Coordinates of C-alpha atoms and ligand atoms in Angstrom, one line a residue:
M16 CA 19.9 -18.8 -31.0
T17 CA 18.4 -17.5 -27.7
F18 CA 19.3 -18.8 -24.3
Q19 CA 17.8 -19.8 -21.4
A20 CA 18.9 -20.9 -18.0
P21 CA 20.0 -24.1 -16.9
K22 CA 16.4 -26.4 -15.6
G23 CA 16.4 -26.0 -11.9
V24 CA 17.7 -22.5 -11.3
P25 CA 15.8 -20.0 -10.4
E26 CA 16.6 -16.3 -11.1
F27 CA 15.6 -13.4 -9.2
W28 CA 14.9 -10.1 -10.9
P29 CA 13.3 -6.7 -9.0
P30 CA 11.0 -6.0 -7.4
R31 CA 10.4 -10.0 -6.2
S32 CA 14.9 -9.9 -5.5
A33 CA 14.8 -7.1 -2.4
T34 CA 12.7 -10.2 -0.8
L35 CA 16.0 -12.4 -1.4
T36 CA 18.2 -9.9 0.1
A37 CA 14.9 -9.1 3.3
V38 CA 15.7 -12.9 4.1
R39 CA 19.3 -13.0 3.6
T40 CA 19.4 -9.7 6.2
A41 CA 17.1 -11.0 8.4
F42 CA 19.2 -13.6 9.5
A43 CA 22.5 -12.0 9.2
D44 CA 20.9 -9.7 11.6
A45 CA 20.0 -12.4 13.9
A46 CA 23.0 -14.3 13.3
E47 CA 25.5 -11.2 14.3
R48 CA 23.6 -9.4 17.0
A49 CA 24.7 -12.9 18.3
G50 CA 27.9 -12.9 18.1
Y51 CA 28.3 -14.9 14.8
G52 CA 30.7 -13.9 12.3
Y53 CA 30.6 -14.0 8.7
I54 CA 32.7 -16.4 6.4
E55 CA 33.8 -17.1 2.9
V56 CA 33.9 -20.7 1.6
P57 CA 34.9 -21.5 -1.8
V58 CA 32.0 -22.7 -4.1
F59 CA 33.2 -26.2 -5.1
E60 CA 35.5 -28.5 -2.7
E61 CA 37.1 -31.7 -2.7
T62 CA 34.8 -34.0 -3.8
Q63 CA 36.0 -36.6 -0.8
L64 CA 34.8 -34.0 1.8
F65 CA 31.3 -34.7 1.3
A66 CA 31.8 -38.2 0.3
R67 CA 33.1 -38.4 4.0
G68 CA 31.3 -35.8 5.3
V69 CA 27.7 -35.9 4.4
G70 CA 27.9 -39.6 3.7
E71 CA 28.5 -42.1 0.4
S72 CA 24.7 -43.5 1.6
T73 CA 23.1 -40.1 1.4
D74 CA 21.0 -39.2 -1.6
V75 CA 22.7 -36.1 -1.8
V76 CA 26.3 -37.5 -2.6
S77 CA 25.1 -40.9 -4.2
K78 CA 22.4 -39.0 -6.6
E79 CA 22.8 -35.7 -6.6
M80 CA 26.3 -34.1 -6.3
Y81 CA 27.4 -32.3 -8.8
T82 CA 30.8 -33.6 -9.7
F83 CA 33.6 -32.4 -12.1
E84 CA 37.0 -33.6 -13.0
D85 CA 39.3 -29.8 -13.4
R86 CA 42.3 -29.8 -16.0
G87 CA 44.8 -31.3 -13.6
G88 CA 43.0 -34.0 -13.3
R89 CA 41.6 -33.3 -9.3
S90 CA 37.8 -35.0 -8.3
L91 CA 35.5 -31.5 -7.5
T92 CA 32.4 -31.0 -6.4
L93 CA 30.4 -28.5 -6.2
R94 CA 28.5 -27.6 -2.6
P95 CA 25.7 -28.9 -2.0
E96 CA 25.9 -28.3 1.7
F97 CA 28.0 -25.6 3.9
T98 CA 28.6 -27.4 7.0
A99 CA 31.5 -30.0 5.4
G100 CA 33.4 -26.8 4.2
V101 CA 32.5 -24.5 6.7
L102 CA 34.4 -27.1 9.4
R103 CA 37.1 -27.9 6.6
S104 CA 37.8 -24.0 7.0
V105 CA 38.1 -23.8 10.6
L106 CA 40.3 -27.3 10.7
E107 CA 42.7 -26.3 8.3
H108 CA 43.4 -22.2 9.7
N109 CA 43.0 -23.6 12.7
L110 CA 40.0 -21.5 14.4
H111 CA 39.2 -23.8 16.4
T112 CA 42.6 -23.2 18.7
G113 CA 40.7 -20.3 20.0
Q114 CA 38.3 -19.3 21.9
L115 CA 35.1 -21.9 22.1
P116 CA 32.9 -22.2 20.1
V117 CA 33.2 -20.7 16.7
K118 CA 30.6 -19.0 15.4
L119 CA 30.2 -18.8 12.1
W120 CA 27.3 -17.3 9.0
T121 CA 27.6 -18.0 5.5
T122 CA 24.9 -17.5 2.5
G123 CA 25.3 -18.3 -1.3
P124 CA 24.3 -20.8 -3.5
A125 CA 24.1 -24.3 -3.0
F126 CA 24.1 -27.4 -5.7
R127 CA 21.4 -30.5 -5.6
Y128 CA 20.7 -33.1 -8.4
E129 CA 17.6 -33.2 -7.7
R130 CA 14.0 -33.1 -10.1
P131 CA 13.2 -29.9 -10.1
Q132 CA 9.8 -28.3 -8.8
A133 CA 8.1 -25.6 -6.8
G134 CA 10.2 -25.1 -4.4
R135 CA 13.0 -27.6 -5.6
Y136 CA 15.9 -26.4 -6.9
R137 CA 19.1 -28.0 -8.6
Q138 CA 20.6 -24.5 -7.6
F139 CA 19.9 -23.0 -4.3
Q140 CA 20.3 -20.3 -1.5
Q141 CA 21.2 -21.1 1.6
F142 CA 21.6 -19.2 4.6
D143 CA 23.7 -21.4 6.8
L144 CA 25.1 -21.0 10.7
E145 CA 27.9 -22.8 12.9
A146 CA 28.9 -22.9 16.1
I147 CA 32.5 -25.1 16.6
G148 CA 33.9 -26.3 19.8
T149 CA 31.2 -27.3 22.2
E150 CA 28.8 -30.0 23.2
D151 CA 27.0 -27.1 25.4
P152 CA 23.1 -27.8 25.2
T153 CA 22.2 -24.2 25.1
V154 CA 24.2 -23.4 22.1
D155 CA 21.6 -25.8 20.9
A156 CA 18.9 -23.6 21.8
E157 CA 20.9 -20.5 20.8
T158 CA 21.3 -21.7 16.8
I159 CA 17.7 -22.3 17.3
A160 CA 16.5 -19.1 18.4
I161 CA 18.5 -17.7 16.1
A162 CA 16.5 -19.4 13.0
W163 CA 13.1 -19.0 15.1
D164 CA 14.0 -15.1 15.2
G165 CA 15.3 -14.6 12.0
Y166 CA 11.5 -16.2 10.5
Q167 CA 10.2 -13.9 13.0
A168 CA 11.6 -10.9 11.6
L169 CA 10.8 -11.7 8.6
G170 CA 6.8 -12.1 9.6
L171 CA 6.5 -15.2 9.3
S172 CA 3.5 -16.4 11.7
R173 CA 3.4 -19.9 10.8
V174 CA 6.6 -21.8 11.0
R175 CA 6.3 -24.8 13.1
L176 CA 9.8 -26.5 14.8
L177 CA 9.8 -30.0 14.5
L178 CA 12.3 -31.7 17.6
N179 CA 14.3 -34.4 17.4
T180 CA 17.8 -36.3 18.9
L181 CA 19.7 -39.3 17.6
G182 CA 21.3 -40.1 20.4
C183 CA 25.1 -40.3 20.0
K184 CA 27.9 -43.3 18.7
E185 CA 26.8 -45.0 22.3
C186 CA 23.4 -45.3 22.0
R187 CA 22.5 -45.2 18.3
P188 CA 23.8 -48.6 17.3
L189 CA 21.8 -49.9 20.2
Y190 CA 18.6 -48.2 18.4
R191 CA 20.1 -48.9 15.3
A192 CA 20.1 -53.1 15.8
A193 CA 16.2 -52.6 17.1
L194 CA 15.0 -50.9 14.4
Q195 CA 16.2 -53.0 11.7
D196 CA 15.2 -56.1 13.9
F197 CA 11.7 -54.8 13.7
L198 CA 12.2 -53.8 9.4
R199 CA 13.5 -57.2 9.0
A200 CA 9.8 -58.1 10.2
L201 CA 8.5 -56.2 8.0
D202 CA 7.0 -57.4 4.1
L203 CA 8.7 -54.2 2.3
D204 CA 9.3 -53.5 -1.3
E205 CA 13.2 -54.7 -2.5
A206 CA 14.6 -51.4 -2.5
T207 CA 13.2 -51.0 0.9
R208 CA 14.7 -54.0 2.6
Q209 CA 17.7 -52.5 0.7
R210 CA 17.4 -49.2 3.0
A211 CA 17.2 -50.6 6.2
E212 CA 20.0 -52.3 6.1
I213 CA 22.2 -49.4 4.6
N214 CA 20.4 -46.8 6.9
P215 CA 16.9 -48.4 8.6
L216 CA 16.0 -44.2 9.5
R217 CA 15.6 -43.0 6.2
V218 CA 12.7 -45.7 6.0
L219 CA 11.2 -43.5 9.1
D220 CA 11.0 -40.8 6.3
D221 CA 9.3 -42.8 3.5
K222 CA 6.5 -40.6 2.4
R223 CA 4.2 -43.8 1.1
P224 CA 1.4 -44.3 2.8
E225 CA 1.8 -47.9 2.8
V226 CA 5.4 -47.7 4.0
R227 CA 3.9 -45.9 6.7
A228 CA 1.6 -47.4 8.3
K229 CA 4.0 -50.6 8.6
V230 CA 6.4 -48.7 10.3
D231 CA 3.8 -46.9 12.2
A232 CA 4.7 -49.5 15.3
A233 CA 8.7 -48.8 14.9
P234 CA 10.9 -48.7 18.0
L235 CA 11.5 -45.2 18.7
I236 CA 15.3 -43.4 19.3
T237 CA 13.6 -41.2 22.0
D238 CA 13.3 -44.3 23.9
H239 CA 16.4 -45.6 23.7
L240 CA 18.0 -43.1 24.3
C241 CA 21.6 -43.0 26.8
A242 CA 21.6 -41.7 29.8
S243 CA 22.9 -38.2 28.9
C244 CA 21.9 -38.0 25.3
K245 CA 18.6 -37.9 27.5
A246 CA 19.6 -35.4 29.5
H247 CA 20.7 -33.4 26.7
H248 CA 17.6 -33.3 25.0
D249 CA 15.8 -32.3 28.2
Q250 CA 17.8 -29.8 28.7
V251 CA 17.1 -28.3 25.6
R252 CA 13.4 -28.6 25.1
E253 CA 13.7 -26.6 28.8
L254 CA 15.1 -23.7 27.2
L255 CA 13.0 -23.8 24.3
A256 CA 10.4 -23.4 26.9
D257 CA 12.2 -20.6 28.5
L258 CA 12.5 -18.8 25.2
S259 CA 8.8 -19.4 24.6
I260 CA 9.7 -21.0 21.3
P261 CA 7.1 -23.6 20.3
W262 CA 7.9 -27.2 19.1
E263 CA 6.9 -30.2 18.5
D264 CA 8.2 -33.5 19.7
T265 CA 8.9 -35.5 15.7
P266 CA 10.5 -38.7 17.2
R267 CA 10.0 -40.1 13.5
L268 CA 12.4 -36.9 11.9
V269 CA 15.5 -38.6 10.0
R270 CA 18.0 -35.6 8.3
G271 CA 19.0 -36.7 5.2
L272 CA 22.8 -35.7 5.8
D273 CA 24.5 -38.7 7.6
Y274 CA 26.7 -37.2 9.6
Y275 CA 24.4 -36.1 12.5
T276 CA 24.3 -36.5 16.8
R277 CA 22.3 -36.1 19.4
T278 CA 19.9 -32.6 19.0
T279 CA 18.3 -32.3 15.6
Y280 CA 15.6 -30.1 13.7
E281 CA 13.4 -28.9 10.6
F282 CA 11.4 -25.8 10.5
D283 CA 8.1 -26.1 8.5
H284 CA 5.9 -24.3 6.5
P285 CA 2.3 -25.2 6.4
M286 CA 1.2 -23.1 2.7
L287 CA 4.1 -24.6 0.7
G288 CA 2.8 -28.2 -0.1
A289 CA 5.3 -30.9 -0.8
Q290 CA 8.4 -29.3 0.0
S291 CA 7.6 -27.6 3.2
G292 CA 10.8 -27.3 4.6
I293 CA 12.6 -24.3 4.9
G294 CA 15.2 -25.2 7.6
G295 CA 16.7 -27.4 9.2
G296 CA 19.8 -28.8 11.2
G297 CA 21.6 -29.9 14.4
R298 CA 24.6 -31.6 16.1
Y299 CA 27.5 -33.1 14.1
D300 CA 30.1 -34.1 17.3
G301 CA 31.6 -36.9 14.7
L302 CA 32.1 -34.5 11.9
S303 CA 35.1 -33.7 12.3
E304 CA 36.8 -37.1 12.6
D305 CA 34.3 -38.1 10.3
I306 CA 37.0 -35.6 8.0
G307 CA 40.4 -36.4 9.2
G308 CA 40.7 -33.7 12.3
P309 CA 40.7 -34.1 16.3
P310 CA 36.9 -34.5 18.3
L311 CA 35.8 -31.6 17.7
P312 CA 31.4 -31.2 18.7
G313 CA 29.7 -28.8 16.5
I314 CA 25.7 -27.8 15.7
G315 CA 24.3 -25.3 12.4
F316 CA 21.1 -25.0 10.4
A317 CA 20.5 -23.8 6.9
V318 CA 17.6 -22.7 5.8
G319 CA 16.0 -22.5 2.7
V320 CA 16.2 -19.0 1.4
D321 CA 14.0 -19.4 -2.2
R322 CA 11.8 -21.1 -0.3
I323 CA 11.7 -19.0 2.7
I324 CA 10.6 -16.0 0.1
L325 CA 8.1 -18.3 -1.2
A326 CA 6.6 -18.7 2.2
V327 CA 6.8 -14.9 2.4
E328 CA 4.9 -14.9 -0.6
A329 CA 2.3 -16.9 0.7
E330 CA 1.4 -15.7 3.7
H331 CA 1.9 -11.8 2.8
G332 CA 1.3 -11.5 -0.8
P333 CA 3.3 -11.1 -3.2
G334 CA 6.2 -7.8 -3.6
A335 CA 5.6 -8.1 0.8
A336 CA 9.3 -7.0 1.2
G337 CA 8.9 -3.9 -0.5
Q338 CA 10.2 -2.6 -3.9
A339 CA 13.5 -1.2 -4.3
R340 CA 12.8 1.8 -2.6
C341 CA 12.8 5.5 -4.0
E342 CA 11.7 9.2 -2.3
V343 CA 12.9 11.9 -4.8
Y344 CA 12.3 11.2 -9.1
G345 CA 13.9 13.9 -11.1
V346 CA 12.1 14.9 -13.8
P347 CA 14.8 17.1 -16.2
L348 CA 13.2 19.4 -19.5
G349 CA 15.5 19.6 -22.0
E350 CA 19.4 18.5 -22.2
R351 CA 20.4 21.0 -20.0
A352 CA 18.5 20.7 -16.9
A353 CA 19.3 16.7 -17.7
R354 CA 23.1 17.7 -16.0
A355 CA 21.5 20.1 -13.6
V356 CA 19.1 16.8 -12.1
F357 CA 22.3 14.6 -12.5
G358 CA 23.8 16.7 -10.2
L359 CA 21.2 16.9 -7.8
V360 CA 20.4 13.4 -7.9
T361 CA 23.8 12.6 -6.8
E362 CA 23.9 14.7 -3.8
L363 CA 20.7 13.8 -2.5
R364 CA 22.2 10.2 -2.8
R365 CA 25.3 11.2 -1.2
A366 CA 22.9 12.8 1.2
G367 CA 21.6 9.4 2.3
V368 CA 18.6 10.1 0.0
A369 CA 16.6 7.3 -2.5
A370 CA 17.0 9.3 -5.7
D371 CA 16.4 8.5 -9.2
M372 CA 15.8 10.3 -12.2
A373 CA 14.1 10.3 -15.8
F374 CA 16.5 9.5 -18.6
G375 CA 16.6 9.2 -21.9
G376 CA 15.1 12.8 -22.9
K377 CA 11.7 11.6 -21.9
G378 CA 9.1 14.4 -22.0
L379 CA 7.1 15.8 -19.0
K380 CA 4.6 13.1 -19.6
G381 CA 6.4 9.9 -20.1
A382 CA 9.0 11.2 -16.8
M383 CA 5.7 12.2 -14.7
K384 CA 4.8 8.4 -15.3
G385 CA 8.2 7.1 -14.4
A386 CA 7.8 9.1 -11.0
D387 CA 4.6 7.9 -10.3
R388 CA 5.8 3.8 -10.7
S389 CA 9.2 4.8 -8.4
G390 CA 7.1 5.1 -5.3
A391 CA 8.7 8.7 -4.8
A392 CA 7.5 11.0 -2.6
F393 CA 8.5 14.4 -4.5
A394 CA 9.5 14.9 -7.9
V395 CA 12.0 17.3 -8.4
I396 CA 10.9 18.8 -11.4
L397 CA 13.6 21.1 -13.5
G398 CA 12.8 23.2 -17.2
E399 CA 14.7 25.8 -18.9
R400 CA 12.8 28.4 -17.0
D401 CA 13.7 27.0 -13.6
L402 CA 17.3 26.4 -14.0
A403 CA 17.6 30.4 -15.6
A404 CA 15.4 31.2 -12.3
G405 CA 17.6 29.0 -10.2
S406 CA 14.9 27.2 -8.7
A407 CA 13.2 23.6 -9.2
Q408 CA 9.6 22.6 -8.9
V409 CA 8.7 20.3 -6.3
K410 CA 5.5 18.0 -6.5
T411 CA 4.6 16.1 -3.0
L412 CA 3.1 12.9 -5.5
E413 CA 0.4 11.9 -3.5
T414 CA -1.5 15.5 -3.2
G415 CA -0.5 16.5 -6.5
E416 CA 0.9 20.4 -4.5
Q417 CA 4.0 21.8 -6.1
S418 CA 6.0 24.7 -4.4
E419 CA 9.3 26.3 -6.1
V420 CA 12.5 26.0 -4.1
P421 CA 15.6 27.9 -4.8
L422 CA 18.4 24.8 -6.3
T423 CA 20.4 25.8 -3.2
E424 CA 18.0 25.1 -0.2
I425 CA 16.4 21.8 -2.1
V426 CA 18.6 19.6 -0.9
M427 CA 18.3 20.5 2.5
K428 CA 14.2 21.1 1.8
L429 CA 14.1 17.7 0.6
K430 CA 15.6 15.6 3.6
E431 CA 13.4 18.2 6.4
R432 CA 10.2 16.8 4.4
L433 CA 11.4 13.6 4.4
G434 CA 12.1 13.3 8.1
K435 CA 15.9 13.3 7.8
Ligands
HAM530 P1 19.5 -29.4 4.8 O1 17.7 -29.9 5.3 O2 19.8 -30.8 3.3 O3 20.2 -28.9 5.7 O4 18.7 -28.5 3.7 C1 18.8 -27.3 4.4 C2 17.7 -26.4 3.5 O5 18.0 -25.8 2.3 C3 16.5 -27.2 3.0 O6 15.3 -27.6 4.6 C4 15.5 -26.3 2.4 O7 15.3 -25.4 3.1 C5 16.5 -26.0 1.5 N1 17.0 -26.8 0.9 C6 17.6 -27.9 0.5 N2 17.6 -28.5 -0.7 C7 16.9 -27.7 -1.3 C8 16.5 -28.1 -3.2 N3 16.7 -28.5 -3.5 N4 15.9 -26.5 -3.3 C9 15.7 -25.8 -2.5 N5 15.8 -25.4 -0.7 C10 16.6 -26.8 -0.8 C11 22.1 -28.9 5.4 O8 21.9 -28.0 4.0 C12 22.6 -29.1 7.0 N6 23.9 -28.4 5.6 C13 22.3 -27.9 7.7 C14 22.6 -27.7 8.6 C15 23.7 -26.7 9.1 N7 23.2 -28.4 9.3 C16 24.4 -28.2 10.1 N8 24.8 -27.1 9.6

């Protein structure tokens, strides 16, 4: 019997996995430069945290959670996202009693029981960033700028930023009521009618053309904002303009999680087809109170690492993030030589040179094929006669040029020739 990975779970192996680590590094570097520190949070949490945090009426909570009972009878859920867990951790460990905002990033798998397709998985990787404890719109713009810089660092030139606001607990209920009045007057199917009663904003997000056409004239949140939400939104847009980050105002943008207030945004890549959302975020000024904490505003985003890999491949071709790097490749001929080459390769690695070698007693031809495939600049060939002479043959793989170098100088010489 053979086994297969569970359905909807992508796996990554070299060389493609290099793009995965490159994506994480691009966003982590951008976050660290802006003063965000790494937080490690659990893969599973109490189910109630997500039910109350993300919202019972969302698809994520009502249809997609991986919930199980542990052996002690507790209901636990594999995290469908990071924000609720990060905020729970901040509150539990009183991080918010120090300097604000608390700036954190994390990365790892999240789990949603969705219908798998290209770009939509049941286990997917997110990079997540949160700034907790301030209402300052500058921080809204900061989070957007970090995500933007992450995409740019990966050479993604076609990312679109879609920006909206969802108002606050003062103005949103008024908008919600106006929208509901509008929707009730429409001829909608039963399921959509029900959605209009529970979560009318989600109806704006309906992808079916016939529903889209009907809600075309729906009232927009941007026409119902209170003065402070309007000022906040205007400031975020001015700051983005200052930073020369282009955005599209999308007053119909609705996020799939219930905790959002004020600024909300998504990043989209036009080459990915149906699953084009490569990131999303926004403010969650009421979430802390929803999960039993004090009033504590926050904002953040998560980007979908799996989809960004697809976007990098779509823009730059597969393998764009490069192979696992190798600079020097050892080719031993015979057992004694293999021991010496292993020593040399280890010494090179310790000296900061990426080095690999042929294993398993391969002959010259097979070992040289390995050297060519490795992408190394130099092969170090060592046979019995070289060993006796205390030297090795260094071959420049591109030109085929070969020279003899004393073993005592070889690390220094190779470093020199690699410009290190
Ligand atoms: P989200 O929009 O649900 O937001 O997810 C963020 C990103 O994760 C999406 O834009 C997408 O790229 C990726 N993603 C989501 N579901 C899947 C899936 N099934 N397969 C592949 N990729 C997926 C959040 O999760 C919020 N916690 C973001 C946030 C942080 N808001 C404030 N702070």
